[in-house]
Amino acid sequence: MQTTAGDEHREPLPDASTAPPTVGRLAALAAGALSAGAALGVSELASGIAGGGEPSLVSSIGTEFIDRFAGGLKDLAVQLFGTNDKPALIVGIIINSLMLGALFGLVARRWFWLGAIGFAGFGAVGLWAYTRDPLGSTTTGLLAAVIAVAVGVASLWALLRVAPRRAAVTDRDADHSDAHTGTRRRTFLAAALVAIAGAAGSSVLGRKLRAGNISEAARADVALPRAGTSAGVPDRQPFSPEGLSPYVTPNAEFYRIDTALIVPQVDIDAWSLEISGMVDSPFSISYDELLEMESVEETVTLQCVSNEVGGRLVDNAVWQGVPLQALLDRAGVQAGATQVVGRSLDDFTAGFPTDVALDGRVALVAYAMNGEPLPVEHGFPARLVVAGLYGYVSATKWLRQIELTSWEDFDGYWITRGWAKEGPIKTMSRIDVPASSARLAAGPTPVAGVAWAPTRGIERVEVQIDDGEWQECRLGEVASDNTWVQWLYEWDARPGEHTIRARATDRGGETQTDAVEPPIPSGATGWHSRRVRVTG
Ligand SMILES: Nc1nc2c(c(=O)[nH]1)N[C@H]1C(S)=C(S)[C@@H](COP(=O)(O)O)O[C@H]1N2
Ligand SMILES: [Mo]
């Protein structure tokens, strides 16, 4: 009795022949996904119209994702986000949104209001992410979210209305002539195309509007002052085999790593750099005032801690800027202010010991890179560059504040995500040539690459072929010990398979360790090696 109670008291099933024909499952999924696409499209357009450099709902969700999960991805032993991770993240968010939309569509064919609530909830998540995004204003977020939800729900309603219906079971051969079904299908397809075109058009337009790039315009107007010192870049190098990294990396080829899905856009007349925290006289300095200060030009190799042995997340550039010491002296660093924290317009933070900043090494608030105003992706209008420290603890781009605090009182962005608090760059060498895929002919073969140990300098680079003796390489010219050095070994290659290894020794006498460590938590170690095949 008890077990069948449910059946006993069940309401009679509605007569199938009187139930309205429902929208087919596939059509409902499509309607939902298309509506989600339309919603995302108009949200791109809305934020593009509203703010010159403001993020979109999608990019804010991406930023929230990065802030939340970047640390959790440390199993991969990489630090997000490189240039390639960003499109992948955006595509991932879009695909997930479309799938969620499809689900709402499925629900909405029975309970439209529930599907609509789904869209509203999704808009709310976007708005929430937007308000947390340091680059977004609440007004723009609200506007984008409201329009997105309205368009999404309206599109869902319209698409479901015209969608092909599946007749209720007993109803099958009643009224649904093939001609009628065919018309519905065509109407639905037409409506779907309208939704797709609208979604694509509005998001492309929105992105175009946003790319109306105010930093780029400001950059074009900058007249750089003459630096007080020269970068000392050697006029020429003693060797330059094909494939060897140039001594100075051109800006367009310089590696890029940051968490910014949308590069912060700067109204240069409103921008200022604030020196604050544990200082006697905090102050702010405008862009023009910064450029009026005595400046220096220094060649410094920058490396990302995420760089694998043999990786490309390291480059060398000439930086022009104001010595950090000059700004700190003007502010008056207080006793106990043991940490210097750079903070960016998008709220990235990186901190290093005050002692390190003041130990005489090159530490700059840089505003130019290789003779050009800092490129937008590399931190326009100003960034920190501290020789000998990995970027994640030092090289804050889109700088807005330098705060003096104590070492214990604050942890920068990547420190709270499992990376070491101190980040001195380890002595490292990389083989550039021969390339890993190169087909080599026996005979004289250049083996070449770069080696670096910023602030310490490179004393020696050696190459080993298979299990042979370590052979000393020729070294190129350098501007200073803060940069990498090019090296070359002239190898007489014999036919067969060979392993080439390289190792560097810094001027402190320390040889690069062969102990293999991953990038996390404090930088990869080990010797770079390359297997090559030489034909006779
Ligand atoms: N604002 C901001 N600055 C930042 C980062 C960031 O995510 N946001 N990443 C840092 C890291 S991890 C590195 S390695 C360097 C890379 O500088 P580049 O992109 O100019 O090569 O920037 C540093 N400065
Ligand atoms: Mo980095």
Coordinates of C-alpha atoms and ligand atoms in Angstrom, one line a residue:
M1 CA 0.0 0.0 0.0
Q2 CA 2.6 2.5 1.1
T3 CA 4.9 1.7 -1.8
T4 CA 2.3 2.5 -4.3
A5 CA 0.8 5.5 -2.5
G6 CA 2.3 7.8 -5.0
D7 CA 0.5 6.1 -7.9
E8 CA -2.8 6.0 -6.1
H9 CA -3.0 9.7 -5.5
R10 CA -1.5 10.9 -8.7
E11 CA -3.4 13.5 -10.6
P12 CA -4.8 12.1 -13.9
L13 CA -2.4 12.7 -16.7
P14 CA -3.5 15.4 -19.1
D15 CA -5.0 14.1 -22.2
A16 CA -2.1 14.1 -24.7
S17 CA -4.3 15.2 -27.5
T18 CA -5.1 18.5 -25.7
A19 CA -1.5 19.3 -24.6
P20 CA 0.0 22.0 -26.8
P21 CA 2.7 20.7 -29.1
T22 CA 6.1 21.3 -27.5
V23 CA 9.2 22.8 -29.1
G24 CA 11.6 20.1 -30.2
R25 CA 14.5 19.4 -27.8
L26 CA 17.1 20.3 -30.4
A27 CA 15.4 23.5 -31.4
A28 CA 15.1 24.5 -27.7
L29 CA 18.8 23.9 -27.1
A30 CA 19.6 25.9 -30.2
A31 CA 17.3 28.7 -29.2
G32 CA 18.9 28.9 -25.8
A33 CA 22.5 28.9 -27.1
L34 CA 21.7 31.5 -29.7
S35 CA 20.1 33.7 -27.2
A36 CA 23.1 33.4 -24.9
G37 CA 25.2 34.4 -27.9
A38 CA 23.0 37.4 -28.6
A39 CA 23.2 38.4 -24.9
L40 CA 27.0 38.2 -24.9
G41 CA 27.2 40.1 -28.2
V42 CA 25.1 43.0 -27.0
S43 CA 27.0 43.1 -23.7
E44 CA 30.2 43.6 -25.7
L45 CA 28.6 46.3 -27.6
A46 CA 27.2 48.0 -24.5
S47 CA 30.5 48.1 -22.7
G48 CA 32.3 49.1 -25.9
I49 CA 30.0 52.1 -26.3
A50 CA 30.0 53.0 -22.6
G51 CA 33.7 53.1 -21.8
G52 CA 36.8 53.7 -23.9
G53 CA 38.9 51.2 -22.1
E54 CA 36.5 49.4 -19.9
P55 CA 36.2 45.6 -19.8
S56 CA 33.3 43.6 -21.0
L57 CA 31.2 41.2 -18.9
V58 CA 33.0 38.3 -20.5
S59 CA 36.5 39.7 -19.8
S60 CA 35.5 40.5 -16.2
I61 CA 34.4 37.0 -15.7
G62 CA 37.7 36.0 -17.2
T63 CA 39.6 38.3 -14.8
E64 CA 37.7 36.9 -11.9
F65 CA 38.5 33.4 -13.1
I66 CA 42.2 34.3 -13.3
D67 CA 42.3 35.9 -9.9
R68 CA 40.5 32.9 -8.4
F69 CA 42.1 30.0 -10.1
A70 CA 45.5 31.2 -11.3
G71 CA 47.1 29.9 -8.1
G72 CA 45.4 26.5 -8.4
L73 CA 47.0 25.8 -11.7
K74 CA 50.4 25.5 -10.1
D75 CA 50.4 21.8 -10.8
L76 CA 51.1 22.7 -14.3
A77 CA 54.1 24.5 -12.8
V78 CA 53.3 27.5 -14.9
Q79 CA 52.1 30.9 -13.9
L80 CA 49.3 32.3 -15.9
F81 CA 48.8 34.2 -18.1
G82 CA 50.9 34.1 -21.2
T83 CA 49.8 35.6 -24.4
N84 CA 48.2 32.3 -25.6
D85 CA 46.2 31.5 -22.4
K86 CA 44.0 34.6 -22.9
P87 CA 42.2 33.8 -26.1
A88 CA 41.7 30.2 -24.8
L89 CA 40.1 31.5 -21.6
I90 CA 37.8 33.8 -23.4
V91 CA 36.8 31.1 -25.8
G92 CA 36.2 28.8 -22.8
I93 CA 33.9 31.3 -21.2
I94 CA 31.9 31.8 -24.4
I95 CA 31.5 28.1 -25.0
N96 CA 30.4 27.5 -21.4
S97 CA 27.9 30.4 -21.7
L98 CA 26.4 29.0 -24.8
M99 CA 26.1 25.6 -23.2
L100 CA 24.4 27.1 -20.2
G101 CA 22.2 29.1 -22.5
A102 CA 21.2 25.9 -24.3
L103 CA 20.3 24.4 -21.0
F104 CA 18.1 27.4 -20.2
G105 CA 16.5 27.0 -23.6
L106 CA 15.6 23.4 -22.8
V107 CA 14.0 24.4 -19.5
A108 CA 12.2 27.4 -21.1
R109 CA 10.2 25.3 -23.5
R110 CA 8.1 24.1 -20.6
W111 CA 8.7 26.8 -18.1
F112 CA 9.7 30.0 -19.9
W113 CA 10.0 32.0 -16.7
L114 CA 12.6 29.5 -15.4
G115 CA 14.7 30.0 -18.5
A116 CA 14.4 33.7 -18.1
I117 CA 15.5 33.5 -14.5
G118 CA 18.5 31.5 -15.7
F119 CA 19.4 34.4 -18.0
A120 CA 18.9 36.9 -15.3
G121 CA 21.2 34.8 -13.0
F122 CA 23.8 34.7 -15.6
G123 CA 23.6 38.4 -16.0
A124 CA 24.0 38.8 -12.3
V125 CA 27.1 36.7 -12.3
G126 CA 28.5 38.9 -15.0
L127 CA 27.6 42.1 -13.1
W128 CA 29.2 40.7 -9.9
A129 CA 32.4 40.0 -11.8
Y130 CA 32.3 43.4 -13.4
T131 CA 32.0 45.2 -10.1
R132 CA 35.0 43.3 -8.8
D133 CA 37.1 44.2 -11.8
P134 CA 39.3 47.2 -10.9
L135 CA 39.1 48.4 -14.5
G136 CA 35.3 48.5 -14.7
S137 CA 32.8 51.0 -13.5
T138 CA 29.5 49.8 -11.9
T139 CA 27.4 51.9 -14.3
T140 CA 28.9 50.3 -17.4
G141 CA 28.5 46.8 -15.8
L142 CA 24.9 47.4 -14.9
L143 CA 24.1 48.8 -18.3
A144 CA 25.8 45.8 -20.1
A145 CA 24.2 43.3 -17.8
V146 CA 20.7 44.7 -18.1
I147 CA 20.8 45.0 -21.8
A148 CA 22.3 41.5 -22.1
V149 CA 19.6 39.9 -20.0
A150 CA 16.8 41.8 -21.8
V151 CA 18.2 40.8 -25.2
G152 CA 18.8 37.2 -24.1
V153 CA 15.3 36.7 -22.8
A154 CA 13.6 38.5 -25.7
S155 CA 15.6 36.4 -28.2
L156 CA 14.7 33.2 -26.3
W157 CA 11.1 34.1 -26.3
A158 CA 11.1 35.0 -30.0
L159 CA 13.0 31.9 -31.1
L160 CA 10.9 29.5 -29.0
R161 CA 7.8 31.0 -30.6
V162 CA 8.9 30.3 -34.1
A163 CA 10.7 27.1 -33.3
P164 CA 9.5 23.9 -35.0
R165 CA 7.2 22.0 -32.8
R166 CA 7.1 18.3 -32.0
A167 CA 3.5 17.2 -31.9
A168 CA 2.2 15.5 -28.7
V169 CA 2.1 11.8 -29.2
T170 CA -1.5 11.1 -30.2
D171 CA -1.6 14.3 -32.1
R172 CA 1.0 13.1 -34.5
D173 CA -1.0 12.9 -37.7
A174 CA -3.6 15.5 -36.9
D175 CA -2.7 18.9 -38.3
H176 CA 0.9 18.9 -39.0
S177 CA 1.3 18.7 -42.6
D178 CA 4.8 18.6 -44.0
A179 CA 4.3 22.0 -45.6
H180 CA 3.5 23.6 -42.3
T181 CA 6.5 22.0 -40.5
G182 CA 8.7 23.1 -43.4
T183 CA 7.6 26.7 -43.1
R184 CA 8.2 26.7 -39.4
R185 CA 11.6 25.3 -39.9
R186 CA 12.5 28.0 -42.4
T187 CA 11.3 30.8 -40.1
F188 CA 13.3 29.4 -37.2
L189 CA 16.4 29.1 -39.3
A190 CA 15.9 32.7 -40.5
A191 CA 15.5 33.9 -36.9
A192 CA 18.5 31.9 -35.9
L193 CA 20.6 33.5 -38.6
V194 CA 19.4 36.9 -37.4
A195 CA 20.5 36.0 -33.8
I196 CA 23.9 34.8 -35.0
A197 CA 24.5 37.8 -37.2
G198 CA 23.4 40.1 -34.4
A199 CA 25.6 38.4 -31.8
A200 CA 28.7 38.4 -34.1
G201 CA 28.1 41.9 -35.4
S202 CA 27.5 43.5 -32.0
S203 CA 30.5 41.8 -30.4
V204 CA 32.8 42.8 -33.2
L205 CA 31.6 46.3 -33.2
G206 CA 31.9 46.5 -29.4
R207 CA 35.5 45.3 -29.5
K208 CA 36.3 47.8 -32.2
L209 CA 34.8 50.6 -30.1
R210 CA 36.8 49.5 -27.1
A211 CA 40.0 49.3 -29.1
G212 CA 39.6 53.0 -29.7
N213 CA 42.7 53.0 -27.7
I214 CA 43.4 56.1 -25.6
S215 CA 46.8 54.9 -24.4
E216 CA 48.0 54.4 -27.9
A217 CA 46.9 57.9 -28.8
A218 CA 48.7 59.4 -25.8
R219 CA 51.8 57.3 -26.5
A220 CA 52.0 58.7 -30.0
D221 CA 52.3 62.2 -28.6
V222 CA 55.1 61.6 -26.1
A223 CA 58.4 63.3 -26.7
L224 CA 61.0 61.4 -24.6
P225 CA 63.6 63.4 -22.8
R226 CA 67.2 62.7 -23.3
A227 CA 68.6 60.3 -20.8
G228 CA 71.4 61.4 -18.4
T229 CA 73.4 58.2 -19.1
S230 CA 73.8 56.0 -22.1
A231 CA 72.6 52.4 -22.2
G232 CA 76.1 51.3 -23.4
V233 CA 74.7 48.8 -25.9
P234 CA 77.7 47.4 -27.8
D235 CA 77.8 48.6 -31.4
R236 CA 78.4 45.2 -32.8
Q237 CA 78.7 41.6 -31.6
P238 CA 81.6 39.3 -32.6
F239 CA 79.4 36.6 -34.0
S240 CA 75.8 36.3 -35.1
P241 CA 74.9 32.8 -36.4
E242 CA 71.4 32.4 -37.8
G243 CA 68.8 31.7 -35.1
L244 CA 70.7 33.3 -32.2
S245 CA 68.6 35.7 -30.2
P246 CA 69.6 39.3 -30.8
Y247 CA 71.4 41.0 -27.9
V248 CA 68.6 43.6 -27.6
T249 CA 65.1 42.2 -28.1
P250 CA 62.9 44.3 -30.4
N251 CA 59.7 45.5 -28.5
A252 CA 57.4 43.6 -30.8
E253 CA 59.2 40.3 -29.9
F254 CA 59.7 40.9 -26.2
Y255 CA 57.8 38.2 -24.3
R256 CA 54.6 39.3 -22.5
I257 CA 53.2 37.9 -19.3
D258 CA 50.4 39.4 -17.2
T259 CA 47.0 38.8 -15.8
A260 CA 45.4 41.6 -17.8
L261 CA 42.7 40.4 -20.3
I262 CA 42.1 44.0 -21.2
V263 CA 45.2 46.2 -21.2
P264 CA 44.6 49.1 -18.8
Q265 CA 43.9 52.3 -20.8
V266 CA 45.4 55.5 -19.4
D267 CA 44.2 59.1 -19.7
I268 CA 47.8 60.4 -19.5
D269 CA 46.7 63.8 -18.2
A270 CA 44.8 62.3 -15.3
W271 CA 47.5 59.6 -14.5
S272 CA 49.8 60.0 -11.6
L273 CA 52.2 57.8 -9.7
E274 CA 51.7 57.9 -6.0
I275 CA 54.6 57.2 -3.5
S276 CA 52.9 56.3 -0.2
G277 CA 52.8 54.1 2.9
M278 CA 55.6 54.2 5.4
V279 CA 57.3 57.4 4.1
D280 CA 57.7 60.8 5.7
S281 CA 56.2 62.8 2.9
P282 CA 54.0 60.9 0.5
F283 CA 53.6 62.5 -2.9
S284 CA 52.1 62.0 -6.4
I285 CA 53.9 62.8 -9.6
S286 CA 52.3 63.4 -13.0
Y287 CA 53.6 61.9 -16.2
D288 CA 55.1 65.2 -17.3
E289 CA 56.8 65.7 -14.0
L290 CA 58.2 62.1 -14.2
L291 CA 59.7 62.9 -17.6
E292 CA 61.2 66.1 -16.3
M293 CA 63.2 64.2 -13.6
E294 CA 66.8 63.3 -14.2
S295 CA 66.6 59.9 -16.1
V296 CA 69.0 57.1 -16.9
E297 CA 69.1 54.5 -19.7
E298 CA 70.0 51.0 -18.6
T299 CA 70.1 47.6 -20.4
V300 CA 68.4 45.0 -18.3
T301 CA 67.3 41.4 -19.0
L302 CA 63.9 40.6 -17.6
Q303 CA 62.8 37.0 -16.9
C304 CA 59.5 35.4 -15.9
V305 CA 59.8 32.9 -13.0
S306 CA 57.5 30.6 -15.1
N307 CA 60.2 30.2 -17.7
E308 CA 61.1 26.6 -18.2
V309 CA 64.7 25.6 -18.8
G310 CA 65.2 26.5 -22.4
G311 CA 62.1 28.6 -22.5
R312 CA 61.4 32.0 -24.2
L313 CA 60.0 34.0 -21.3
V314 CA 63.2 36.0 -21.0
D315 CA 64.4 39.0 -23.0
N316 CA 66.7 42.0 -23.0
A317 CA 65.8 45.6 -23.5
V318 CA 67.1 49.2 -23.0
W319 CA 65.0 50.9 -20.4
Q320 CA 64.8 54.6 -19.7
G321 CA 63.4 55.9 -16.5
V322 CA 63.9 57.5 -13.1
P323 CA 66.0 55.6 -10.5
L324 CA 63.6 54.3 -7.9
Q325 CA 66.0 55.5 -5.3
A326 CA 65.4 59.2 -6.3
L327 CA 61.7 58.8 -5.7
L328 CA 62.2 56.9 -2.4
D329 CA 64.6 59.5 -1.2
R330 CA 62.2 62.3 -2.0
A331 CA 59.5 60.5 0.0
G332 CA 61.7 59.6 2.9
V333 CA 61.6 55.9 3.7
Q334 CA 60.8 55.3 7.3
A335 CA 62.5 52.7 9.5
G336 CA 60.7 49.4 9.3
A337 CA 59.6 50.0 5.8
T338 CA 61.2 46.8 4.6
Q339 CA 59.1 46.2 1.5
V340 CA 58.5 48.2 -1.7
V341 CA 55.2 47.2 -3.3
G342 CA 54.3 48.2 -6.8
R343 CA 50.6 48.4 -7.5
S344 CA 49.1 48.6 -11.0
L345 CA 46.0 50.2 -12.4
D346 CA 44.4 46.7 -12.6
D347 CA 45.4 46.0 -9.0
F348 CA 48.2 43.6 -9.7
T349 CA 50.9 43.9 -7.0
A350 CA 54.5 42.8 -6.7
G351 CA 56.8 43.4 -3.7
F352 CA 60.6 43.2 -3.1
P353 CA 62.8 44.1 -0.1
T354 CA 63.6 47.8 0.3
D355 CA 67.2 46.7 0.9
V356 CA 67.3 45.3 -2.6
A357 CA 65.9 48.5 -4.1
L358 CA 68.6 50.5 -2.4
D359 CA 71.6 48.2 -2.7
G360 CA 73.0 50.1 -5.7
R361 CA 71.6 47.8 -8.4
V362 CA 69.6 49.2 -11.3
A363 CA 66.0 49.7 -10.1
L364 CA 63.9 52.1 -12.3
V365 CA 60.5 53.5 -12.8
A366 CA 60.8 53.0 -16.5
Y367 CA 58.8 54.9 -19.1
A368 CA 60.6 54.0 -22.3
M369 CA 61.7 50.7 -23.8
N370 CA 64.3 50.5 -26.6
G371 CA 63.9 54.2 -27.3
E372 CA 60.1 54.3 -27.5
P373 CA 57.5 55.2 -24.9
L374 CA 56.7 52.0 -23.1
P375 CA 54.5 49.9 -25.3
V376 CA 50.9 49.5 -24.0
E377 CA 51.3 45.8 -23.4
H378 CA 54.6 46.4 -21.6
G379 CA 53.1 48.9 -19.1
F380 CA 52.4 52.3 -20.6
P381 CA 52.8 54.8 -19.0
A382 CA 55.3 53.5 -16.5
R383 CA 56.5 50.3 -14.9
L384 CA 59.1 49.0 -12.5
V385 CA 62.3 47.3 -13.7
V386 CA 64.5 45.9 -11.0
A387 CA 67.7 44.1 -12.2
G388 CA 68.1 40.6 -10.9
L389 CA 64.5 39.9 -9.8
Y390 CA 61.9 37.9 -11.6
G391 CA 59.1 39.9 -13.0
Y392 CA 56.4 38.6 -10.6
V393 CA 58.1 40.2 -7.6
S394 CA 59.3 43.4 -9.2
A395 CA 58.3 44.5 -12.7
T396 CA 54.8 46.0 -12.1
K397 CA 53.4 47.3 -15.3
W398 CA 50.7 50.1 -15.7
L399 CA 52.1 51.4 -12.4
R400 CA 49.9 53.7 -10.3
Q401 CA 51.4 53.4 -6.8
I402 CA 54.6 52.5 -5.0
E403 CA 53.8 51.7 -1.4
L404 CA 56.3 51.2 1.4
T405 CA 55.3 48.7 3.9
S406 CA 56.9 46.0 6.0
W407 CA 58.0 42.6 4.6
E408 CA 55.6 40.8 6.9
D409 CA 52.5 43.0 6.3
F410 CA 51.9 42.4 2.7
D411 CA 52.1 39.6 0.1
G412 CA 52.0 40.4 -3.6
Y413 CA 49.7 38.8 -6.2
W414 CA 51.7 35.7 -6.9
I415 CA 52.9 35.2 -3.4
T416 CA 49.3 34.6 -2.2
R417 CA 49.2 31.9 -5.0
G418 CA 52.0 29.8 -3.8
W419 CA 55.1 31.4 -5.3
A420 CA 58.2 32.2 -3.3
K421 CA 58.2 35.6 -1.7
E422 CA 61.8 36.4 -2.8
G423 CA 62.5 36.1 -6.5
P424 CA 66.2 36.4 -7.4
I425 CA 66.9 35.4 -11.0
K426 CA 68.9 32.2 -11.1
T427 CA 72.0 31.7 -13.3
M428 CA 70.8 30.2 -16.6
S429 CA 71.8 29.5 -20.1
R430 CA 69.8 28.6 -23.2
I431 CA 70.7 26.9 -26.5
D432 CA 69.2 28.8 -29.5
V433 CA 71.0 27.0 -32.3
P434 CA 70.9 24.4 -33.6
A435 CA 67.1 24.5 -33.5
S436 CA 65.5 21.3 -32.1
S437 CA 64.2 20.3 -35.5
A438 CA 67.3 21.3 -37.5
R439 CA 68.8 18.7 -39.9
L440 CA 72.5 19.1 -39.6
A441 CA 75.3 18.2 -42.0
A442 CA 78.6 16.9 -40.6
G443 CA 81.3 19.5 -40.3
P444 CA 81.7 22.9 -38.6
T445 CA 78.4 23.7 -36.9
P446 CA 77.7 26.7 -34.7
V447 CA 76.2 26.0 -31.3
A448 CA 75.0 29.3 -29.8
G449 CA 72.6 30.8 -27.3
V450 CA 72.3 33.3 -24.5
A451 CA 73.1 33.1 -20.8
W452 CA 72.2 35.4 -17.9
A453 CA 72.6 36.1 -14.2
P454 CA 71.4 39.7 -13.9
T455 CA 73.4 41.8 -11.4
R456 CA 76.1 39.1 -11.1
G457 CA 77.0 38.8 -14.8
I458 CA 78.2 35.8 -16.7
E459 CA 81.8 34.7 -16.4
R460 CA 81.8 31.6 -18.6
V461 CA 79.6 29.4 -20.7
E462 CA 80.5 25.9 -21.5
V463 CA 79.1 23.3 -23.9
Q464 CA 79.2 19.6 -23.7
I465 CA 78.7 17.2 -26.6
D466 CA 77.4 13.8 -25.4
D467 CA 79.6 12.7 -22.5
G468 CA 82.6 14.7 -23.7
E469 CA 84.6 17.4 -21.9
W470 CA 83.0 20.7 -21.2
Q471 CA 84.2 23.2 -23.8
E472 CA 84.5 26.9 -23.1
C473 CA 82.5 29.1 -25.5
R474 CA 83.2 32.5 -26.9
L475 CA 81.1 35.3 -25.3
G476 CA 79.6 38.3 -26.9
E477 CA 79.8 41.9 -25.7
V478 CA 77.5 43.2 -23.0
A479 CA 76.3 46.6 -21.8
S480 CA 76.5 45.5 -18.2
D481 CA 76.2 42.5 -15.8
N482 CA 72.5 43.1 -15.8
T483 CA 72.0 41.6 -19.2
W484 CA 72.3 38.3 -20.9
V485 CA 75.3 37.5 -23.0
Q486 CA 75.4 35.7 -26.4
W487 CA 77.7 32.7 -26.6
L488 CA 79.0 30.5 -29.4
Y489 CA 80.8 27.2 -29.6
E490 CA 82.2 26.1 -33.0
W491 CA 81.4 22.4 -33.1
D492 CA 82.8 20.0 -35.5
A493 CA 79.8 17.8 -35.9
R494 CA 80.2 14.1 -36.6
P495 CA 77.4 12.0 -38.1
G496 CA 75.0 10.4 -35.7
E497 CA 72.7 11.4 -32.8
H498 CA 74.2 13.8 -30.3
T499 CA 73.1 15.5 -27.1
I500 CA 74.3 19.1 -26.6
R501 CA 74.3 20.6 -23.1
A502 CA 75.1 24.1 -21.9
R503 CA 75.9 25.6 -18.5
A504 CA 76.8 29.0 -17.3
T505 CA 79.0 30.3 -14.5
D506 CA 78.3 33.7 -13.0
R507 CA 80.9 36.2 -12.0
G508 CA 80.5 35.2 -8.4
G509 CA 82.0 31.8 -9.4
E510 CA 78.7 29.9 -9.1
T511 CA 78.0 27.4 -11.8
Q512 CA 74.4 26.8 -12.9
T513 CA 73.1 23.7 -11.1
D514 CA 72.2 20.6 -13.0
A515 CA 69.5 19.8 -10.3
V516 CA 66.2 19.9 -12.1
E517 CA 63.5 22.0 -10.5
P518 CA 60.2 23.2 -11.9
P519 CA 59.4 26.9 -12.2
I520 CA 57.2 26.8 -9.1
P521 CA 57.9 28.1 -6.5
S522 CA 61.1 30.0 -7.2
G523 CA 62.2 29.4 -10.8
A524 CA 63.3 26.4 -12.9
T525 CA 66.8 25.0 -12.7
G526 CA 68.8 22.4 -14.7
W527 CA 70.9 22.4 -17.8
H528 CA 69.3 23.0 -21.2
S529 CA 70.0 20.2 -23.6
R530 CA 69.2 19.5 -27.2
R531 CA 69.3 16.2 -29.1
V532 CA 70.3 16.6 -32.8
R533 CA 70.9 14.3 -35.7
V534 CA 73.8 14.9 -37.9
T535 CA 73.9 13.2 -41.3
G536 CA 77.2 12.3 -43.0
Ligands
LIG1 N1 50.2 45.0 -13.9 C1 50.9 43.9 -14.0 N2 52.3 43.9 -14.1 C2 53.0 42.8 -14.2 C3 52.4 41.5 -14.3 C4 50.9 41.5 -14.3 O1 50.3 40.5 -14.4 N3 50.3 42.7 -14.1 N4 53.1 40.4 -14.5 C5 54.5 40.5 -14.1 C6 55.3 39.3 -14.5 S1 54.9 37.8 -13.8 C7 56.3 39.4 -15.4 S2 57.3 38.1 -15.8 C8 56.5 40.7 -16.1 C9 56.6 40.6 -17.6 O2 56.8 41.8 -18.3 P1 56.6 41.9 -19.8 O3 55.2 41.4 -20.1 O4 56.8 43.3 -20.2 O5 57.6 41.0 -20.4 O6 55.6 41.7 -15.8 C10 55.2 41.7 -14.4 N5 54.4 42.9 -14.2
MO2 MO 56.3 36.3 -14.6

